[in-house]
Coordinates of C-alpha atoms in Angstrom, one line a residue:
Chain A
X1 CA -24.3 0.8 -0.3
X2 CA -20.6 2.6 -0.1
X3 CA -20.4 5.9 -1.2
X4 CA -18.2 6.6 -4.4
X5 CA -15.9 9.5 -4.0
X6 CA -14.5 11.1 -7.4
X7 CA -11.8 13.8 -7.4
X8 CA -11.9 16.4 -10.3
X9 CA -9.1 18.3 -11.3
X10 CA -10.3 21.9 -10.6
X11 CA -10.7 23.9 -13.9
X12 CA -11.2 23.1 -17.4
X13 CA -10.9 19.4 -17.0
X14 CA -13.7 19.4 -14.2
X15 CA -15.9 21.2 -16.6
X16 CA -15.5 18.7 -19.4
X17 CA -15.8 16.0 -16.9
X18 CA -19.2 17.2 -15.5
X19 CA -20.5 17.2 -19.1
X20 CA -19.4 13.5 -19.4
X21 CA -20.9 12.6 -16.2
X22 CA -24.3 14.1 -17.3
X23 CA -24.1 12.0 -20.6
X24 CA -23.9 9.1 -18.5
X25 CA -27.1 10.2 -16.5
X26 CA -25.4 11.6 -13.1
X27 CA -26.6 14.4 -11.6
X28 CA -24.4 17.2 -11.5
X29 CA -26.5 20.2 -11.4
X30 CA -25.2 21.4 -8.0
X31 CA -21.9 21.7 -9.4
X32 CA -22.7 23.9 -12.1
X33 CA -23.7 26.7 -9.6
X34 CA -21.3 29.2 -8.8
X35 CA -20.2 28.2 -5.6
X36 CA -17.0 28.1 -3.4
X37 CA -17.9 24.7 -2.1
X38 CA -15.2 21.8 -2.6
X39 CA -17.5 18.8 -1.9
X40 CA -20.8 17.9 -3.5
X41 CA -23.1 14.9 -2.7
X42 CA -25.3 13.3 -5.1
X43 CA -27.3 11.1 -2.5
X44 CA -29.4 9.6 -4.9
X45 CA -26.5 7.9 -6.7
X46 CA -24.4 7.7 -3.5
X47 CA -21.6 9.7 -5.4
X48 CA -19.4 12.3 -3.7
X49 CA -17.5 14.5 -6.0
X50 CA -14.5 16.8 -4.6
X51 CA -12.6 19.5 -6.6
X52 CA -8.9 19.3 -5.9
X53 CA -5.9 20.9 -7.6
X54 CA -5.1 18.9 -10.6
X55 CA -1.5 17.9 -9.2
X56 CA -3.1 16.4 -6.4
X57 CA -5.8 14.1 -7.7
X58 CA -3.3 11.1 -8.2
X59 CA -2.4 11.5 -4.4
X60 CA -6.2 11.7 -3.2
X61 CA -6.5 8.5 -5.5
X62 CA -3.6 6.7 -4.5
X63 CA -4.2 7.0 -0.8
X64 CA -8.0 6.1 -1.4
X65 CA -9.5 9.5 -0.1
X66 CA -11.0 9.3 -3.5
X67 CA -12.2 6.2 -5.4
X68 CA -11.9 7.7 -9.1
X69 CA -10.2 10.7 -10.5
X70 CA -10.1 12.5 -13.7
X71 CA -7.0 14.2 -14.5
X72 CA -4.4 14.7 -17.1
X73 CA -1.9 12.0 -18.3
X74 CA 1.0 14.9 -17.7
X75 CA 0.0 14.8 -14.1
X76 CA -0.2 11.0 -13.7
X77 CA 3.4 10.9 -15.4
X78 CA 4.8 13.6 -13.2
X79 CA 3.4 12.4 -10.0
X80 CA 4.1 8.7 -10.6
X81 CA 1.8 7.1 -8.4
X82 CA 0.6 3.7 -8.2
X83 CA -2.9 3.9 -9.6
X84 CA -5.2 2.1 -12.4
X85 CA -5.3 4.1 -15.2
X86 CA -8.4 2.6 -16.8
X87 CA -9.6 4.9 -19.6
X88 CA -8.4 7.9 -22.0
X89 CA -11.2 10.2 -22.0
X90 CA -9.6 12.0 -25.3
X91 CA -10.5 15.5 -24.0
X92 CA -7.9 18.1 -23.0
X93 CA -5.9 16.5 -25.7
X94 CA -2.2 18.2 -26.4
X95 CA 1.4 17.0 -26.4
X96 CA 4.4 16.9 -23.9
X97 CA 7.4 18.3 -25.9
X98 CA 11.0 19.6 -25.6
X99 CA 10.9 23.3 -27.1
X100 CA 13.8 25.7 -27.8
X101 CA 14.5 28.5 -30.3
X102 CA 12.7 28.0 -33.5
X103 CA 15.0 26.1 -36.4
X104 CA 17.2 24.8 -33.9
X105 CA 17.9 21.3 -32.4
X106 CA 18.3 20.1 -28.9
X107 CA 21.8 20.5 -28.1
X108 CA 23.7 17.4 -26.9
X109 CA 25.7 17.1 -23.8
X110 CA 25.3 18.5 -20.3
X111 CA 22.3 21.0 -20.7
X112 CA 20.0 23.0 -18.6
X113 CA 16.3 21.8 -19.1
X114 CA 13.7 24.1 -17.5
X115 CA 10.3 22.6 -16.6
X116 CA 7.2 22.4 -14.2
X117 CA 7.5 18.7 -14.9
X118 CA 11.0 17.7 -13.6
X119 CA 10.1 14.0 -13.4
X120 CA 9.1 13.7 -17.0
X121 CA 11.8 15.9 -18.1
X122 CA 14.8 13.7 -16.1
X123 CA 12.9 10.4 -17.5
X124 CA 13.0 11.3 -21.1
X125 CA 16.4 12.7 -21.1
X126 CA 17.9 9.9 -19.1
X127 CA 16.1 6.8 -20.2
X128 CA 15.0 7.9 -23.8
X129 CA 18.1 10.0 -24.9
X130 CA 20.5 8.7 -22.5
X131 CA 21.7 12.3 -21.8
X132 CA 22.7 13.8 -18.4
X133 CA 20.9 17.1 -17.9
X134 CA 20.4 19.8 -15.3
X135 CA 16.8 20.1 -14.3
X136 CA 15.4 23.8 -13.4
X137 CA 12.0 23.4 -11.9
X138 CA 9.7 26.4 -12.7
X139 CA 6.1 27.0 -11.9
X140 CA 4.8 28.8 -14.9
X141 CA 5.6 30.8 -17.8
X142 CA 8.3 28.2 -18.6
X143 CA 8.9 29.8 -22.2
X144 CA 11.0 32.5 -20.5
X145 CA 13.4 30.3 -19.4
X146 CA 15.4 30.0 -23.0
X147 CA 14.6 33.6 -23.9
X148 CA 16.7 35.1 -21.0
X149 CA 19.1 32.2 -21.0
X150 CA 18.2 30.7 -17.9
X151 CA 18.4 27.3 -19.9
X152 CA 18.8 25.9 -23.5
X153 CA 15.6 24.1 -23.7
X154 CA 12.1 23.8 -21.9
X155 CA 9.8 20.5 -21.5
X156 CA 6.4 21.7 -21.3
X157 CA 2.7 21.1 -22.5
X158 CA 2.2 22.1 -26.2
X159 CA -1.6 22.9 -27.2
X160 CA -1.8 25.0 -30.1
X161 CA 2.0 26.2 -29.9
X162 CA 0.7 29.9 -30.3
X163 CA 2.7 31.0 -27.1
X164 CA 5.7 29.2 -28.3
X165 CA 5.6 30.9 -31.9
X166 CA 4.9 34.5 -30.5
X167 CA 8.1 34.1 -28.2
X168 CA 10.3 32.9 -31.2
X169 CA 10.2 29.1 -29.9
X170 CA 9.2 26.0 -31.5
X171 CA 8.7 22.3 -30.6
X172 CA 12.0 20.5 -31.0
X173 CA 10.8 16.9 -30.1
X174 CA 7.8 15.2 -29.0
X175 CA 7.8 13.3 -25.7
X176 CA 4.3 12.1 -25.7
X177 CA 0.6 12.6 -26.3
X178 CA -1.6 13.9 -23.6
X179 CA -5.0 13.7 -22.8
X180 CA -7.6 13.1 -19.8
X181 CA -7.7 10.0 -18.1
X182 CA -10.1 8.1 -15.8
X183 CA -7.9 6.8 -12.7
X184 CA -9.0 4.4 -10.1
X185 CA -7.5 3.4 -6.7
X186 CA -6.2 -0.1 -6.6
X187 CA -8.2 -1.4 -3.7
X188 CA -11.4 0.6 -4.5
X189 CA -11.7 -1.0 -8.0
X190 CA -11.9 -4.4 -6.1
X191 CA -14.0 -3.6 -3.2
X192 CA -16.5 -1.4 -5.0
X193 CA -16.1 -3.3 -8.5
X194 CA -19.8 -3.0 -9.6
X195 CA -20.2 0.8 -9.0
X196 CA -17.0 1.8 -10.7
X197 CA -17.0 -0.6 -13.4
X198 CA -20.6 0.6 -14.3
X199 CA -19.3 4.2 -14.4
X200 CA -16.1 3.0 -16.6
X201 CA -18.2 1.0 -18.9
X202 CA -20.9 3.6 -19.6
X203 CA -17.8 6.4 -20.1
X204 CA -16.3 4.0 -22.4
X205 CA -19.4 3.9 -24.5
X206 CA -19.5 7.6 -24.7
X207 CA -16.0 8.4 -26.0
X208 CA -15.9 5.6 -28.5
Chain B
X1 CA 20.9 26.6 12.0
X2 CA 17.7 24.5 12.6
X3 CA 17.8 22.0 15.1
X4 CA 16.1 18.4 14.5
X5 CA 16.2 17.1 18.0
X6 CA 12.5 17.5 18.9
X7 CA 11.5 15.9 15.8
X8 CA 11.5 12.4 14.3
X9 CA 12.6 12.1 10.5
X10 CA 9.9 11.9 7.8
X11 CA 8.2 8.3 7.8
X12 CA 9.1 7.0 11.2
X13 CA 6.7 7.4 14.3
X14 CA 6.2 7.2 17.9
X15 CA 3.8 5.0 19.1
X16 CA 1.9 6.3 22.0
X17 CA 0.6 4.2 25.1
X18 CA -2.9 3.4 23.7
X19 CA -2.1 2.8 20.3
X20 CA 1.1 1.0 21.1
X21 CA -1.5 -1.6 23.4
X22 CA -3.8 -2.0 20.6
X23 CA -0.9 -2.5 18.1
X24 CA 0.5 -5.6 20.4
X25 CA -3.1 -6.9 20.5
X26 CA -3.2 -7.0 16.9
X27 CA 0.2 -8.8 16.4
X28 CA -0.5 -11.1 19.2
X29 CA -3.9 -12.1 17.7
X30 CA -1.9 -12.7 14.5
X31 CA 0.9 -14.4 15.7
X32 CA -1.3 -16.7 17.9
X33 CA -3.3 -17.7 14.6
X34 CA -0.1 -18.4 13.2
X35 CA 1.0 -20.5 15.8
X36 CA -2.0 -22.6 16.3
X37 CA -1.3 -24.0 12.8
X38 CA 2.4 -24.8 13.5
X39 CA 3.6 -21.7 12.2
X40 CA 6.3 -20.8 15.1
X41 CA 8.0 -17.3 15.4
X42 CA 11.5 -16.6 14.6
X43 CA 13.6 -13.4 14.5
X44 CA 16.0 -12.2 12.1
X45 CA 18.5 -9.1 12.4
X46 CA 17.2 -5.5 11.6
X47 CA 19.9 -5.0 9.3
X48 CA 21.7 -7.2 7.2
X49 CA 24.5 -7.2 4.4
X50 CA 23.2 -5.3 1.2
X51 CA 24.2 -8.5 -0.7
X52 CA 21.3 -10.6 0.9
X53 CA 18.8 -8.3 -1.1
X54 CA 20.9 -7.7 -4.2
X55 CA 19.8 -10.5 -6.2
X56 CA 17.8 -11.4 -9.2
X57 CA 14.8 -12.7 -7.5
X58 CA 14.7 -9.6 -5.0
X59 CA 11.2 -8.0 -4.6
X60 CA 12.5 -4.4 -3.7
X61 CA 14.4 -2.0 -5.7
X62 CA 17.7 -0.5 -4.4
X63 CA 16.8 3.0 -4.5
X64 CA 14.1 2.1 -1.9
X65 CA 16.5 0.6 0.4
X66 CA 18.1 2.4 3.5
X67 CA 22.0 1.7 3.5
X68 CA 24.9 2.6 5.6
X69 CA 28.3 1.1 6.1
X70 CA 30.2 -1.1 8.6
X71 CA 34.0 -0.8 9.6
X72 CA 35.3 -2.8 6.7
X73 CA 33.2 -0.8 4.2
X74 CA 30.9 -3.4 3.5
X75 CA 27.5 -1.9 2.7
X76 CA 24.6 -3.1 5.2
X77 CA 20.8 -2.6 4.7
X78 CA 17.8 -1.9 7.0
X79 CA 15.6 -4.8 6.0
X80 CA 13.1 -4.0 3.3
X81 CA 11.2 -7.1 3.5
X82 CA 11.2 -9.9 6.1
X83 CA 10.9 -13.0 3.7
X84 CA 14.2 -12.5 2.0
X85 CA 16.3 -12.7 5.6
X86 CA 13.8 -15.9 6.2
X87 CA 15.1 -17.4 2.9
X88 CA 18.5 -16.8 4.1
X89 CA 18.1 -17.9 7.5
X90 CA 16.4 -21.3 6.3
X91 CA 18.9 -22.0 3.5
X92 CA 21.9 -21.5 5.9
X93 CA 20.5 -22.7 9.7
X94 CA 17.6 -25.3 8.5
X95 CA 19.8 -27.9 6.5
X96 CA 17.8 -31.3 6.9
X97 CA 14.9 -30.2 8.7
X98 CA 11.6 -32.5 7.9
X99 CA 9.5 -30.7 5.4
X100 CA 7.5 -28.6 5.0
X101 CA 8.9 -26.0 7.3
X102 CA 6.4 -23.4 8.9
X103 CA 7.9 -20.1 10.1
X104 CA 6.3 -16.9 11.2
X105 CA 7.6 -13.7 12.1
X106 CA 6.5 -10.0 13.2
X107 CA 9.0 -7.1 13.0
X108 CA 9.8 -3.7 11.1
X109 CA 10.8 -3.3 7.6
X110 CA 12.3 -0.3 6.3
X111 CA 11.8 1.6 2.9
X112 CA 13.1 4.7 1.8
X113 CA 10.4 6.5 0.0
X114 CA 9.0 9.9 -1.2
X115 CA 10.3 12.3 1.4
X116 CA 7.5 15.0 0.8
X117 CA 4.8 12.6 0.9
X118 CA 5.4 12.1 4.7
X119 CA 2.5 10.1 5.1
X120 CA 4.4 6.7 3.5
X121 CA 5.8 5.3 6.1
X122 CA 9.7 4.5 5.8
X123 CA 9.3 2.3 8.9
X124 CA 6.4 -0.2 9.0
X125 CA 5.3 -3.5 10.7
X126 CA 4.9 -6.7 8.9
X127 CA 3.5 -10.0 10.5
X128 CA 3.7 -13.0 8.3
X129 CA 4.2 -16.7 7.4
X130 CA 6.2 -18.9 5.1
X131 CA 5.6 -22.4 4.1
X132 CA 8.7 -23.9 2.6
X133 CA 9.8 -27.0 0.9
X134 CA 6.3 -27.9 -0.7
X135 CA 5.2 -26.7 -4.2
X136 CA 1.5 -28.0 -4.0
X137 CA -1.6 -26.1 -4.4
X138 CA -2.3 -27.3 -0.9
X139 CA 0.5 -25.3 0.5
X140 CA -0.5 -22.0 -1.3
X141 CA -4.2 -22.4 -0.1
X142 CA -2.9 -23.2 3.6
X143 CA -1.1 -19.8 3.5
X144 CA -4.1 -18.0 2.3
X145 CA -6.3 -19.7 4.7
X146 CA -4.2 -18.7 7.5
X147 CA -4.0 -15.2 6.6
X148 CA -7.6 -14.9 6.5
X149 CA -7.9 -16.4 10.0
X150 CA -5.4 -13.9 11.1
X151 CA -7.2 -11.0 9.6
X152 CA -10.7 -12.4 11.0
X153 CA -8.7 -12.7 14.5
X154 CA -8.1 -9.0 14.3
X155 CA -11.7 -7.9 13.8
X156 CA -11.8 -7.5 10.2
X157 CA -14.9 -9.1 8.5
X158 CA -15.2 -7.3 5.2
X159 CA -12.3 -8.0 3.1
X160 CA -11.2 -9.5 -0.2
X161 CA -8.2 -12.0 -0.9
X162 CA -7.5 -11.6 -4.6
X163 CA -5.4 -14.4 -6.0
X164 CA -3.6 -14.3 -9.3
X165 CA -0.9 -16.4 -11.1
X166 CA 2.7 -15.2 -12.1
X167 CA 3.2 -18.0 -14.6
X168 CA -0.4 -17.0 -16.5
X169 CA 1.0 -13.9 -17.8
X170 CA 4.8 -15.2 -18.4
X171 CA 3.1 -18.1 -20.3
X172 CA 1.0 -15.9 -22.6
X173 CA 3.8 -13.8 -23.2
X174 CA 6.0 -16.6 -24.0
X175 CA 3.4 -17.6 -26.7
X176 CA 3.6 -13.9 -28.2
X177 CA 7.3 -14.3 -28.9
X178 CA 7.7 -10.5 -27.8
X179 CA 11.0 -9.4 -26.6
X180 CA 11.5 -8.4 -23.2
X181 CA 11.3 -4.8 -23.6
X182 CA 7.9 -5.1 -25.0
X183 CA 6.7 -7.4 -22.6
X184 CA 7.8 -5.0 -19.5
X185 CA 5.9 -2.4 -21.5
X186 CA 2.8 -4.6 -21.6
X187 CA 3.3 -5.8 -17.9
X188 CA 3.2 -2.3 -16.7
X189 CA 0.0 -1.2 -18.8
X190 CA -1.8 -4.2 -17.4
X191 CA -0.7 -3.7 -13.8
X192 CA -2.0 -0.1 -14.3
X193 CA -5.3 -1.7 -15.9
X194 CA -4.8 0.7 -18.7
X195 CA -7.0 -0.9 -21.5
X196 CA -6.6 1.6 -24.1
X197 CA -2.6 1.8 -24.3
X198 CA -2.6 -2.2 -24.3
X199 CA -4.7 -2.2 -27.4
X200 CA -2.1 0.4 -29.2
X201 CA 0.8 -1.7 -28.3
X202 CA -0.6 -5.0 -29.5
X203 CA -2.0 -3.4 -32.5
X204 CA 2.0 -2.6 -33.2
X205 CA 3.1 -6.0 -33.4
X206 CA 2.4 -9.3 -35.2
X207 CA 0.5 -11.2 -32.5
X208 CA -1.9 -14.0 -33.1
X209 CA -5.4 -12.3 -33.3
X210 CA -7.1 -14.4 -30.5
X211 CA -4.0 -14.1 -28.7
X212 CA -4.3 -10.5 -29.0
X213 CA -7.9 -10.2 -27.6
X214 CA -6.7 -12.2 -24.7
X215 CA -4.1 -9.5 -23.9
X216 CA -6.7 -7.1 -24.4
X217 CA -9.0 -8.8 -22.0
X218 CA -6.1 -9.0 -19.3
X219 CA -6.9 -5.8 -17.4
X220 CA -10.6 -7.0 -17.0
X221 CA -10.1 -10.4 -16.0
X222 CA -10.8 -10.0 -12.4
X223 CA -13.7 -11.0 -10.0
X224 CA -15.2 -14.1 -9.2
X225 CA -14.0 -17.6 -10.4
X226 CA -16.0 -17.5 -13.4
X227 CA -13.3 -15.0 -15.3
X228 CA -11.6 -18.2 -15.4
X229 CA -14.2 -20.2 -17.2
X230 CA -14.6 -17.1 -19.3
X231 CA -11.0 -17.6 -21.2
X232 CA -11.0 -21.4 -20.9
X233 CA -11.7 -21.4 -24.7
X234 CA -9.0 -19.1 -25.6
X235 CA -5.8 -20.4 -27.0
X236 CA -3.9 -21.0 -24.2
X237 CA -0.4 -22.5 -24.2
X238 CA 0.4 -25.5 -21.7
X239 CA 2.1 -22.9 -19.5
X240 CA -0.8 -20.6 -19.1
X241 CA -3.1 -23.4 -18.9
X242 CA -1.3 -25.2 -15.9
X243 CA -1.3 -21.8 -14.3
X244 CA -5.0 -21.5 -14.5
X245 CA -5.4 -25.3 -13.2
X246 CA -3.4 -24.4 -10.2
X247 CA -5.4 -21.3 -9.6
X248 CA -8.4 -23.5 -9.8
X249 CA -7.0 -26.0 -7.5
X250 CA -6.1 -23.3 -4.8
X251 CA -9.5 -21.8 -4.8
X252 CA -11.2 -25.3 -4.7
X253 CA -9.0 -25.9 -1.4
X254 CA -9.8 -22.7 0.0
X255 CA -13.9 -23.5 -0.6
X256 CA -13.1 -26.7 1.2
X257 CA -11.9 -24.2 4.2
X258 CA -15.3 -22.3 4.1
X259 CA -13.5 -19.1 3.0
X260 CA -14.4 -18.7 -0.5
X261 CA -16.6 -15.7 0.4
X262 CA -13.3 -13.9 0.9
X263 CA -11.5 -15.0 -2.2
X264 CA -11.6 -13.3 -5.9
X265 CA -9.4 -13.8 -8.6
X266 CA -7.3 -11.3 -10.7
X267 CA -5.4 -12.6 -13.6
X268 CA -4.2 -9.2 -14.3
X269 CA -2.2 -9.1 -11.4
X270 CA 1.6 -8.8 -12.4
X271 CA 3.4 -7.3 -10.0
X272 CA 6.7 -8.2 -9.2
X273 CA 7.0 -11.1 -11.5
X274 CA 10.6 -11.5 -11.3
X275 CA 10.2 -12.5 -7.6
X276 CA 6.8 -14.5 -7.6
X277 CA 6.7 -17.9 -9.5
X278 CA 3.1 -18.9 -8.9
X279 CA 0.2 -17.9 -7.0
X280 CA 0.5 -14.3 -6.1
X281 CA -1.8 -12.8 -3.4
X282 CA -3.1 -9.3 -2.2
X283 CA -5.9 -8.5 0.4
X284 CA -8.1 -5.4 0.4
X285 CA -10.5 -3.9 2.7
X286 CA -12.5 -0.8 2.9
X287 CA -10.9 2.3 4.7
X288 CA -7.3 1.7 3.3
X289 CA -6.2 2.6 0.0
X290 CA -3.4 0.0 0.0
X291 CA -3.5 -3.7 0.4
X292 CA -3.6 -5.1 3.6
X293 CA -1.8 -8.2 2.7
X294 CA 0.6 -9.6 0.2
X295 CA 2.6 -12.4 -0.8
X296 CA 2.5 -15.4 -2.9
X297 CA 4.8 -18.5 -4.2
X298 CA 8.6 -17.6 -4.6
X299 CA 10.2 -20.8 -5.6
X300 CA 13.7 -19.1 -6.7
X301 CA 14.4 -17.0 -3.8
X302 CA 15.9 -19.7 -1.3
X303 CA 18.3 -20.8 -4.0
X304 CA 19.9 -17.6 -4.0
X305 CA 21.2 -18.8 -0.4
X306 CA 21.6 -22.5 -0.8
X307 CA 19.6 -25.4 -1.8
X308 CA 17.0 -24.5 -4.2
X309 CA 13.6 -25.0 -2.1
X310 CA 10.1 -24.1 -3.3
X311 CA 8.4 -21.7 -0.7
X312 CA 5.1 -19.8 -0.3
X313 CA 4.3 -16.9 2.0
X314 CA 2.0 -13.9 2.8
X315 CA 3.0 -10.8 5.2
X316 CA 0.1 -8.7 6.6
X317 CA 0.7 -4.8 7.1
X318 CA -0.1 -4.4 10.9
X319 CA -0.5 -0.5 10.4
X320 CA -3.0 -0.9 7.4
X321 CA -5.1 -3.6 9.6
X322 CA -4.9 -1.0 12.2
X323 CA -6.3 2.0 9.9
X324 CA -9.1 -0.4 8.6
X325 CA -10.0 -1.3 12.0
X326 CA -10.3 2.3 13.0
X327 CA -12.0 3.1 10.0
X328 CA -14.6 0.3 11.0
X329 CA -14.5 2.4 14.3
X330 CA -13.7 -0.8 16.3
X331 CA -12.9 0.9 19.7
X332 CA -9.1 1.2 20.9
X333 CA -10.0 0.4 24.5
X334 CA -7.9 3.2 26.5
X335 CA -5.5 1.7 29.3
X336 CA -6.6 2.3 32.9
X337 CA -4.9 2.1 36.0
X338 CA -7.1 0.5 38.8
X339 CA -5.8 1.4 42.0
X340 CA -3.0 3.8 43.5
X341 CA -1.4 2.4 46.5
X342 CA 0.1 5.0 49.0
X343 CA 2.0 3.7 52.2
X344 CA 5.1 5.5 53.1
X345 CA 4.3 4.8 56.7
X346 CA 4.6 1.2 56.4
X347 CA 6.2 0.3 53.4
X348 CA 6.4 -3.3 53.5
X349 CA 2.9 -3.7 53.7
X350 CA 2.2 -1.4 51.1
X351 CA 4.1 -3.4 48.6
X352 CA 2.3 -6.6 49.8
X353 CA -0.9 -5.2 49.1
X354 CA 0.1 -3.9 45.9
X355 CA 1.3 -7.4 44.7
X356 CA -1.8 -8.9 46.0
X357 CA -4.1 -6.6 43.9
X358 CA -1.7 -7.1 40.9
X359 CA -2.0 -11.0 41.5
X360 CA -5.9 -10.7 41.1
X361 CA -5.6 -8.9 37.9
X362 CA -5.5 -5.5 38.7
X363 CA -3.4 -2.8 37.6
X364 CA -1.5 -1.0 40.3
X365 CA 0.6 2.0 40.8
X366 CA 2.7 3.0 43.8
X367 CA 2.8 6.4 44.9
X368 CA 6.2 7.5 45.3
X369 CA 5.7 9.7 48.0
X370 CA 4.7 13.4 49.5
X371 CA 1.8 15.4 48.9
X372 CA -0.7 15.3 46.0
X373 CA -1.6 11.5 45.8
X374 CA -5.4 12.5 45.5
X375 CA -5.2 15.1 42.6
X376 CA -2.7 12.8 40.6
X377 CA -5.2 10.0 40.9
X378 CA -8.2 11.7 39.8
X379 CA -6.5 13.5 36.8
X380 CA -5.1 10.1 36.0
X381 CA -8.7 8.5 36.0
X382 CA -7.6 5.8 38.6
X383 CA -10.6 4.5 40.3
X384 CA -9.4 4.5 44.0
X385 CA -6.6 4.7 46.3
X386 CA -5.5 2.5 48.8
X387 CA -3.5 4.4 51.8
X388 CA -1.9 2.2 54.3
X389 CA -2.5 3.7 57.7
X390 CA -0.3 1.3 59.8
X391 CA 0.8 -2.5 59.4
X392 CA -2.8 -4.0 59.7
X393 CA -5.2 -0.9 58.7
X394 CA -5.9 0.8 55.5
X395 CA -8.3 3.3 53.9
X396 CA -9.9 2.4 50.8
X397 CA -10.7 5.7 48.9
X398 CA -13.3 5.3 46.4
X399 CA -12.4 8.7 44.2
X400 CA -15.7 8.3 42.2
X401 CA -18.1 8.3 45.1
X402 CA -15.8 10.5 47.2
X403 CA -16.2 7.7 50.2
X404 CA -13.3 6.4 52.5
X405 CA -13.9 3.2 54.1
X406 CA -11.6 1.7 56.9
X407 CA -10.6 -2.0 56.7
X408 CA -7.9 -4.3 57.2
X409 CA -5.6 -6.1 55.0
X410 CA -6.7 -9.3 55.8
X411 CA -10.3 -8.2 54.5
X412 CA -8.8 -6.6 51.6
X413 CA -6.5 -9.4 50.5
X414 CA -8.1 -12.4 52.0
X415 CA -6.5 -15.0 54.2
X416 CA -4.1 -13.7 57.1
X417 CA -2.4 -11.2 54.6
X418 CA 0.8 -12.8 54.7

């Protein structure tokens, strides 16, 4: 039997994924211990778990280094990899939004947009709004950009909206809903169909 | 400023000697398999006018093509695939040939991709076949069977060829009466096997309930031939039903070839639908995250260049086959030199000996003169040295055993040495 490799996005998503896997009867005990190991083997079930940076999950899965991955829809959209996105796991729910000064609207014309997600921002403005913009790629604390005049608006994930509010910002437009997704390599789904569909079907029952 | 002269650009590679020999062997195995079924090799230029690839039935997005200009300012393109040039070649050079026409090819194709992910190759090698002028299921099955034989000839055994049908999805979508934009959204979601999102879209439109169920089921419709049985009772229109009948027929023929163990069905295969008009094929194996081969029926392409002619074909990705084989740990035998011939004292004799040994199938290098022949041979892993002493006498140095045997050129080559 071929081993199945699952890539999990380090952090909160991994914790929720482990909970989910335990519910469908997989053994995740070793992963809950405090350790710096990145790979765990569940030899009984023939499954190997890997912890990778969230934005790398689609890459591992696209190349087949991992057969399955669990990662946020934001990362999938941003990375634009060629994957099967078979399940919406519902957890980690939030929204991708255009945000700016509260009580304002997204300005038209040529504006600067700061974001950790340049591809999503470009796609939204150019395709959906038919607006040519300049993208400023940032790596964190994107809310700062409109505050100091670096950009007119930002494109970012909004969960509670608390950070926005405390900084005088608000959601101006919603781009899409986000949540954790189960993605599968295109070859693996065919070559390891039974094992993967078993996990997919059991998971689907649980999140119903 | 940085100088790039000691680097190759992202996405292109040097192929070193052992890897190169292995790659050639794979290509030869594949081309010989093709040739044995009447697919003779042709070559098309590495670059062509951009217009060749810029058509409604094109398979490659223009942003993925590497382009440059000629002196008249016309756009040239490094070929992003080999089928389109062959369609052009066929339409313009093969007028009136007896049909069907079988053609094979092997060569580099070029696609510009993600510059950061350097592992996606911009230059890659494809070997493939085209069967032109026949629209029957027998033609599609022959192309698939020939590809299976070629993969087997390379030493792959655990692989799976998925077949789908472009007309199946097109037929069902025609039944729904949805607009093109929505159809494209559904196509993308089915292509991603995105079960949930398809449901959301389907709920938003007035579609017949049974038909909606079928669309929701589409991403799931892959596996053995039973998946076709599963949906036969659904409310399929004539077009979708004809597509299924065609798949069943192709599968039946592949069974007669004795290849059913390699063949699976995927009705959710909906990539490249503007290009494919019938059977779609993709091959998978362990150890490579990407398909090792792909193709299908493209009845509208040749018409872009001349007389409309049906055609079907498959291309094998050579680099992907190689990485699948190395995953299987199939040994790539290293290249070896058998003998080093040193003979400055009697050069004519030395050349005669070298040619004689080469004639008997050995790989022979000539020592170009000076000191150090033995050290060179040892570090290069050469088994032995033939040292010419005079016109008739030679020393054979066995480097592994450390022995020197004096003999004559006649004993070495047999006959009188002439």
